[in-house]
Coordinates of C-alpha atoms in Angstrom, one line a residue:
X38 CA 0.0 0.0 0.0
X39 CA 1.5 3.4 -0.9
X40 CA 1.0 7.0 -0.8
X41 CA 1.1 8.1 -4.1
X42 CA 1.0 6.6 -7.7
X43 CA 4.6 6.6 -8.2
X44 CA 4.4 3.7 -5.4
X45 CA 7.4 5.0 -3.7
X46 CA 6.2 6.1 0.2
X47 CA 5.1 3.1 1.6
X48 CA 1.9 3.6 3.5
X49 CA 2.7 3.9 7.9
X50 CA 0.3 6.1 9.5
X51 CA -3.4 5.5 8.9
X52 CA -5.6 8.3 7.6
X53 CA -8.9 9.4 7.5
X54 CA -11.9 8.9 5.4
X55 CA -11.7 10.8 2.2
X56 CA -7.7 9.8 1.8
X57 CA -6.3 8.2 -1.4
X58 CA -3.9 5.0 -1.4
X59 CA -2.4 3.3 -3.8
X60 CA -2.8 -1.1 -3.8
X61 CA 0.4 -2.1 -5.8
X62 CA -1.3 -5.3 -7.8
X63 CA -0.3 -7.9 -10.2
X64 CA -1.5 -6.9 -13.8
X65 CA -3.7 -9.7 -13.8
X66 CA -5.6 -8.2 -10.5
X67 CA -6.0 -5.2 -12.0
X68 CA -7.5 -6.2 -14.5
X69 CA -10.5 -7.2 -12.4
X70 CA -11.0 -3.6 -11.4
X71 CA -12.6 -0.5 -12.8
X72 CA -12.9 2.9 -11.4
X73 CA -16.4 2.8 -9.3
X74 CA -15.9 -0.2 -7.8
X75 CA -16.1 -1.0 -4.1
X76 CA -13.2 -2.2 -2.9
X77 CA -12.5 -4.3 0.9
X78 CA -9.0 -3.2 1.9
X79 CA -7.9 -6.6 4.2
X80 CA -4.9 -7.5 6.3
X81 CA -5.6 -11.4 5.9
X82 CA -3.9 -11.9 9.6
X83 CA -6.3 -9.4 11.6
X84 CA -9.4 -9.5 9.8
X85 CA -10.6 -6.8 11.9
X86 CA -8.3 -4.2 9.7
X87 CA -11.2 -4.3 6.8
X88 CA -11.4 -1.0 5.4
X89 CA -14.0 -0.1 2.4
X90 CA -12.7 2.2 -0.3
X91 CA -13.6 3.0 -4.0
X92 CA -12.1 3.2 -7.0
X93 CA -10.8 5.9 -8.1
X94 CA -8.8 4.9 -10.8
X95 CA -6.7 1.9 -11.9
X96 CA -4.0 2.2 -13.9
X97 CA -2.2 -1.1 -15.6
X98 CA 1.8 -1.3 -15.7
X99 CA 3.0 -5.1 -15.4
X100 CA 3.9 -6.1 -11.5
X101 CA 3.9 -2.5 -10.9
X102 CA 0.2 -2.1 -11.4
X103 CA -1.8 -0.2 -8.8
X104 CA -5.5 0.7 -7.9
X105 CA -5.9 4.1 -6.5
X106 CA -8.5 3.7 -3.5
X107 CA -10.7 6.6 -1.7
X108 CA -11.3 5.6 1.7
X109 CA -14.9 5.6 2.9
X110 CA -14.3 5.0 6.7
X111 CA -11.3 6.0 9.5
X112 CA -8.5 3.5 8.9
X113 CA -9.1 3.1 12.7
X114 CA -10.8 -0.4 12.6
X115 CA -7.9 -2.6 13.7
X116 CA -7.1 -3.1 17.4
X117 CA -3.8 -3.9 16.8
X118 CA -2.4 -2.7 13.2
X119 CA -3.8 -0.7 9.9
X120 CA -3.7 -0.6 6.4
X121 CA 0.0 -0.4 6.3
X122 CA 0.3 -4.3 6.8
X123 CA -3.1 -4.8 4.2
X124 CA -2.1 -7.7 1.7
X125 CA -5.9 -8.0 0.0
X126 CA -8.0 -6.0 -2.2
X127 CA -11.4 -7.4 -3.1
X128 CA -14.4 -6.4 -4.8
X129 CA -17.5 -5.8 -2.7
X130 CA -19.9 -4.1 -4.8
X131 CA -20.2 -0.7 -7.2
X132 CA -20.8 2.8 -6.3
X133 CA -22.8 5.2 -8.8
X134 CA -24.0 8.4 -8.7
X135 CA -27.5 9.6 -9.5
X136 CA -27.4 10.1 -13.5
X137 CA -23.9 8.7 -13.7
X138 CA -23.4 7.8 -16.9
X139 CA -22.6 3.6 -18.1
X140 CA -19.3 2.5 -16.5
X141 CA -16.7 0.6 -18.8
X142 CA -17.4 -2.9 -18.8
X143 CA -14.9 -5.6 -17.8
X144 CA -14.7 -8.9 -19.5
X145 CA -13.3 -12.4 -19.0
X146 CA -11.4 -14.8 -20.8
X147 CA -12.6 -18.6 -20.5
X148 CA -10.4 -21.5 -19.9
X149 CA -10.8 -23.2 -22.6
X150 CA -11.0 -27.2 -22.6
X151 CA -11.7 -29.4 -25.4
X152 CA -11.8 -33.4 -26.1
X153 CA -11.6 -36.1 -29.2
X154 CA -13.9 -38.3 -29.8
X155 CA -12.2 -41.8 -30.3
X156 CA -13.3 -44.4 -32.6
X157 CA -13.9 -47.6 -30.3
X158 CA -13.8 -51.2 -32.5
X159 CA -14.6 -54.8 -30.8
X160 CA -14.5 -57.5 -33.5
X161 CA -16.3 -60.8 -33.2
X162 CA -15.6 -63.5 -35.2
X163 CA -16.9 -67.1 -35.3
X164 CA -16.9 -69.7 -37.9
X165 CA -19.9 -71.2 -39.8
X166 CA -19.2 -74.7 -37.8
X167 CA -19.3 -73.4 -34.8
X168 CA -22.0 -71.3 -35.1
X169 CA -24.3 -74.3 -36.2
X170 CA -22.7 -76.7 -33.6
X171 CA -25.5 -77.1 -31.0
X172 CA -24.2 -76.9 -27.6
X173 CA -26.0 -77.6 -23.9
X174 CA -25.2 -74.1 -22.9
X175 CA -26.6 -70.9 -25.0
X176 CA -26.2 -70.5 -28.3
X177 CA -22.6 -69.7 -29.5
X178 CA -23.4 -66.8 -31.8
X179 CA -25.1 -64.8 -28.9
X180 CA -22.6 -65.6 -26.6
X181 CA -19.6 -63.8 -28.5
X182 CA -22.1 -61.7 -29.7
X183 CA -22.8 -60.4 -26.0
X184 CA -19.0 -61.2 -24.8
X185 CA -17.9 -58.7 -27.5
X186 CA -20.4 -55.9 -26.2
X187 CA -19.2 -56.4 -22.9
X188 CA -15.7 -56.2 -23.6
X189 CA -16.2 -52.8 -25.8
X190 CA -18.1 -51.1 -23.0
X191 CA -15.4 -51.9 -20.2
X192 CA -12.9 -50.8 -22.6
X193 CA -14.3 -47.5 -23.3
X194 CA -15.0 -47.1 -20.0
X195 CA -11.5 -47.4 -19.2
X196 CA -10.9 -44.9 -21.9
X197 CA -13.2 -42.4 -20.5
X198 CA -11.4 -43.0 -17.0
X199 CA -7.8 -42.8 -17.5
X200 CA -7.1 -42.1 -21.5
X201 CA -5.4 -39.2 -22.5
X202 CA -6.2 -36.2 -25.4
X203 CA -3.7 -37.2 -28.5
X204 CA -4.6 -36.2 -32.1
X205 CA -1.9 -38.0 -34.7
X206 CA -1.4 -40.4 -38.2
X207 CA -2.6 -44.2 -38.0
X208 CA -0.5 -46.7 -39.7
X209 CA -3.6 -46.2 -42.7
X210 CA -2.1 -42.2 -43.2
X211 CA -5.9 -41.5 -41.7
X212 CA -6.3 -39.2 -38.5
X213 CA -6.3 -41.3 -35.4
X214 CA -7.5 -39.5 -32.0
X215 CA -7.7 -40.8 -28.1
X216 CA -10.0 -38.8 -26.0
X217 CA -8.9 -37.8 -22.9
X218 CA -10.4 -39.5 -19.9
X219 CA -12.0 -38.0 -16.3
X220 CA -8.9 -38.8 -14.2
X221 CA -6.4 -37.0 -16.3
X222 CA -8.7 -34.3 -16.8
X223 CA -8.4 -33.8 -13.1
X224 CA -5.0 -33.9 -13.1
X225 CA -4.8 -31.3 -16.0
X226 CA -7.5 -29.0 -14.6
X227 CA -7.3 -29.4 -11.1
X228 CA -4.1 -30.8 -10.0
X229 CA -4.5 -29.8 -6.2
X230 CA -7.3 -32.2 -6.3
X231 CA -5.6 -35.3 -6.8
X232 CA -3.0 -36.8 -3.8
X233 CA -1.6 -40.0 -2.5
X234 CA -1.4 -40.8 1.1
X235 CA 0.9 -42.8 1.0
X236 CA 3.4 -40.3 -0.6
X237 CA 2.4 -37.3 1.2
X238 CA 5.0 -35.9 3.5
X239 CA 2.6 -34.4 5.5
X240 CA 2.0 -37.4 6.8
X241 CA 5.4 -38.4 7.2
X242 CA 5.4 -41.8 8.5
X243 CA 1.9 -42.4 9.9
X244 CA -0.2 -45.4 9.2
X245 CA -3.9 -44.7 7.9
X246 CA -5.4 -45.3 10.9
X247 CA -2.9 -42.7 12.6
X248 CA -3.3 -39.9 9.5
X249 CA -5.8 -41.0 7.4
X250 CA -8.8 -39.1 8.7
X251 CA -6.8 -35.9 8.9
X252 CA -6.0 -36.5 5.5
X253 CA -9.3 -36.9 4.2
X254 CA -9.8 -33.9 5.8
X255 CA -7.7 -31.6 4.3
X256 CA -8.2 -33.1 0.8
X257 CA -12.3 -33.1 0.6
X258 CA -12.4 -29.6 1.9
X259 CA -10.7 -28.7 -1.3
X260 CA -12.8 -30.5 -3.1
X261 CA -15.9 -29.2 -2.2
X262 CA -15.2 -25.5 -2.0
X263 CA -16.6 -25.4 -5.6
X264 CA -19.4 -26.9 -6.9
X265 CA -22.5 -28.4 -5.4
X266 CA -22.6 -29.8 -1.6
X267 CA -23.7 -33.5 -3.3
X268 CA -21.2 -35.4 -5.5
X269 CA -21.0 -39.1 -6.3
X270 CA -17.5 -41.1 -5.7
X271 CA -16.6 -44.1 -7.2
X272 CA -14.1 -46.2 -5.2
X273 CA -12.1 -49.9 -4.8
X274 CA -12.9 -51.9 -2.0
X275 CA -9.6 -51.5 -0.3
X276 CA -10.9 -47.9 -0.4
X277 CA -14.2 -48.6 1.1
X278 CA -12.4 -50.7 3.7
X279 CA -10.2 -48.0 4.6
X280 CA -12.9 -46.2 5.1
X281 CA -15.1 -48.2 7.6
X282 CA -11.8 -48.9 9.5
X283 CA -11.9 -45.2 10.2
X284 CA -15.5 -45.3 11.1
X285 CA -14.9 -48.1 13.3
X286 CA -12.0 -46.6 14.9
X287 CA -12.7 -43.2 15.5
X288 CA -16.7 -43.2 15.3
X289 CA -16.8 -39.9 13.7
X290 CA -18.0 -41.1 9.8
X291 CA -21.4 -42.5 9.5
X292 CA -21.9 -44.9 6.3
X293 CA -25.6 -44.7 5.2
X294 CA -27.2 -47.0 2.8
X295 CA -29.3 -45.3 0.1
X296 CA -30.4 -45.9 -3.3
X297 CA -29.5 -43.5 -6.5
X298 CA -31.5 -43.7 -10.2
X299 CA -32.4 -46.7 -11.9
X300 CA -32.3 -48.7 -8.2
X301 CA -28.6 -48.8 -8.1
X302 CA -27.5 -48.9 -4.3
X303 CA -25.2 -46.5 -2.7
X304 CA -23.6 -45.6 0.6
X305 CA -23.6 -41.6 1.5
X306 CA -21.4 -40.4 3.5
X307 CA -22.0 -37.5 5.3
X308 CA -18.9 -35.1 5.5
X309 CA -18.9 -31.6 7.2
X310 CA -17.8 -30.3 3.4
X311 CA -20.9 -32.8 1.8
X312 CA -22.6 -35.3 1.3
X313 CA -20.4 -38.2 -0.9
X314 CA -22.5 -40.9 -2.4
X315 CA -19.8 -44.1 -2.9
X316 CA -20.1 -46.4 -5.3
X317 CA -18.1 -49.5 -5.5
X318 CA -16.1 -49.7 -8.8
X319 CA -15.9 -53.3 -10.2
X320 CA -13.0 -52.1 -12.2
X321 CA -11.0 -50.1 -9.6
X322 CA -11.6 -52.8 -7.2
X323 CA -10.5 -55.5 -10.1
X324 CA -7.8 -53.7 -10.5
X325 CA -4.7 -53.7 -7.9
X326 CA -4.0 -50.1 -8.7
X327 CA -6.8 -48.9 -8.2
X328 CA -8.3 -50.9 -5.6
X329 CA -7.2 -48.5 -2.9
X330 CA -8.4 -45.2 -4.8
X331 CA -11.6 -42.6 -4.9
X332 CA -12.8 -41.0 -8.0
X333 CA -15.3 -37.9 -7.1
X334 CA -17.0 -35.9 -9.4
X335 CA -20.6 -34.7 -10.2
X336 CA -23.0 -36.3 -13.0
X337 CA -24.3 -33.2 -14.4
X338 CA -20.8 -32.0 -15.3
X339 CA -19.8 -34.7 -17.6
X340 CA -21.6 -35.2 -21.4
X341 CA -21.2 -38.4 -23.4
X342 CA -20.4 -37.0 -27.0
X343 CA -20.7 -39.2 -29.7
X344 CA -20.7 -39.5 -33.6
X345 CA -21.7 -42.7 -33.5
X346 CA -23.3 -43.8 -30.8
X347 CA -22.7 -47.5 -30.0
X348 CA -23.4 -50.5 -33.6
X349 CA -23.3 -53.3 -34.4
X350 CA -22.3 -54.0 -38.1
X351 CA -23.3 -57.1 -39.1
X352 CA -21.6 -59.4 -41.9
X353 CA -24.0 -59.1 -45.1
X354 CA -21.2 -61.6 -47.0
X355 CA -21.9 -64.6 -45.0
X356 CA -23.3 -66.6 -47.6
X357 CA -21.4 -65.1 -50.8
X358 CA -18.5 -66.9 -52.4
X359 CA -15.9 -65.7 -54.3
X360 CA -12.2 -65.8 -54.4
X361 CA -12.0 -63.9 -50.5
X362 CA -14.5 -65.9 -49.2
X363 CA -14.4 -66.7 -45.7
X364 CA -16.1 -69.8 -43.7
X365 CA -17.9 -68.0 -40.8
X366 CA -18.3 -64.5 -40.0
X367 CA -16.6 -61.2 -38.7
X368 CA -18.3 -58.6 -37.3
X369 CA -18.2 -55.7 -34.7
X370 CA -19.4 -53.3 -32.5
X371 CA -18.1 -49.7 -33.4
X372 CA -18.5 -46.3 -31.1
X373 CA -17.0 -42.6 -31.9
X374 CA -16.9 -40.8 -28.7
X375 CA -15.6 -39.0 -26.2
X376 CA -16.3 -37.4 -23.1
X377 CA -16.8 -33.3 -22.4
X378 CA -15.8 -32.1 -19.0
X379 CA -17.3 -29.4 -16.9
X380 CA -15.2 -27.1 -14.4
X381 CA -12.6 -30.2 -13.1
X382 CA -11.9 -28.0 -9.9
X383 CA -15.4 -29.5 -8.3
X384 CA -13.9 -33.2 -8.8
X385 CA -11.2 -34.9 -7.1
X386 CA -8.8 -38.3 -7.3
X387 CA -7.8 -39.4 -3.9
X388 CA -5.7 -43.0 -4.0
X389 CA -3.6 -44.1 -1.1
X390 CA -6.5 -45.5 1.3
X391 CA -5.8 -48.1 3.8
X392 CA -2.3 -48.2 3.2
X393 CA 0.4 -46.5 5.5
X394 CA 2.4 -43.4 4.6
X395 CA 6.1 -44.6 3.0
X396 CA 8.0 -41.3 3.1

């Protein structure tokens, strides 16, 4: 804070209402501001400091940026110090005048995120003797047929979870694209969201039982300071059993059984941040990496995109000879799509559960 615009005196004695100072800002900040807004004037270590001010003018010069402020009020609010230890500036409102004329507007630049859709093939393939061979079990046909679905909706499920955004040549000279998947989008657009316990030096040493709840702690406040107060969580069992070993430890979570769309069963957890409704992953809990992990997010910020929504494209040749021809049948199912992600700072990746710290 400062005295003049050349930012030179540094501001040590408070003044009086009707005074002008000078907050020394990042370009960036300033660029938030516009002469008539009201500004909070804050030392963030004595709160009681606040001091409103307006705008009087804001002038934009790199790191040596400033906004000139008229105070409103005494700077005689703090018990203990003033303005000359004030570290914030915040915008809390706009002052007009009667027939004032339009202020200058201010606009913002998006973050901009964008995806691939990714072409998804599952063959199946069965010969003509085997297709006619009767067996005691179900028809052979339908049971690759329905193996083969399965198998291309767990793989682009995987995809949605953990593939990454590429664009580049196939073998063919054609374009071939990956589309980037929820837990790398996390990583990208919120890394502060995702941590390990087990490699947090925080928690230096300390089994789960001994850190783990303070952990969670920390983490899922972050989590929720954006975004709405219910999201959805899928997890590994080793994450789940982490979790009821806390419960049964400490007493302090409470697991309750619910039920979410189309009857599928959850367990909320109420947390003083919000309420997290888990889901048990088969494939995190399949999988030995992921067994011991959390994946929150919210529904309503994630859109399926698609090109081509999920076929099947059936062999029309079957019966046709020729010089190619082949004695069965080779089909497949065929998707082109990708996932579109909303605001990644509401969603978080937690991993490290039930396992002991190893720094």
């Amino acid at each position: 804070m400062y005295l003049e615009p050349s930012l030179t005196t540094e501001y040590t004695t408070a003044l009086s209402s009707g005074a002008t100072v000078y907050a020394k800002v990042a370009e960036a900040v300033a660029d938030e501001f516009r002469t008539g807004h009201q500004a909070l004037l804050r030392d963030a270590s004595h709160l009681d400091v606040d001091i409103v001010a307006k705008v009087t003018a804001v002038v934009k010069n790199g790191a040596s940026s400033y906004i000139a402020c008229k105070l409103l009020e005494d700077d005689d609010n703090g018990a203990s110090t003033d303005l000359s230890e004030c570290d914030t500036i915040l915008i809390c409102g706009n002052i007009n005048a009667e027939g004032a004329p339009i202020p200058d507007a201010i606009a913002y630049d998006p973050t901009k995120w964008y995806n691939y859709t990714q072409i998804f093939r599952t063959p199946l393939e069965i010969t003509r003797t085997a297709m006619l061979t009767r067996l005691r079990t179900t028809d052979s046909y339908k049971e690759a047929k329905r193996e083969s679905l399965e198998l291309h909706s767990i793989e682009m499920e995987k995809a949605f979870l953990h593939g990454i955004r590429t664009e580049n040549t196939g073998s063919n000279g054609k374009p071939e694209r990956t589309t980037m998947g929820l837990i790398p989008a996390i990583r990208a657009g919120a890394s502060g969201n995702v941590n390990d316990f087990a490699l947090n030096s925080d928690f230096s040493g300390q089994t789960w039982l001994q850190g783990g709840e303070d952990w969670l702690d920390n983490y899922l406040e972050v989590i929720f300071r954006y975004g709405a107060q219910d999201k959805l969580a899928f997890v590994g069992s080793g994450a789940m059993l982490g979790i009821q070993k806390l419960a049964k430890t400490y007493g302090n979570i409470q697991l309750t059984p619910a039920s979410a769309g189309y009857g599928i069963k959850i367990l909320q957890w109420i947390t003083p941040f919000g309420v997290i409704n888990l889901k048990t992953h088969p494939l995190f809990s399949f999988q030995a990496s992921t067994r011991n992990a959390m994946l929150i997010f919210e529904p309503a910020m994630l859109r399926f995109k698609y090109i081509t929504d999920t076929m099947f494209k059936k062999d029309p040749a079957m019966k046709l000879a020729g010089f190619t021809a082949y004695d069965g049948t080779k089909e497949e199912w065929l998707t082109e799509a990708g996932m579109e992600y909303h605001h990644p700072t509401k969603f978080g990746f937690l991993t490290g559960f039930n396992t002991d710290n190893s720094v």
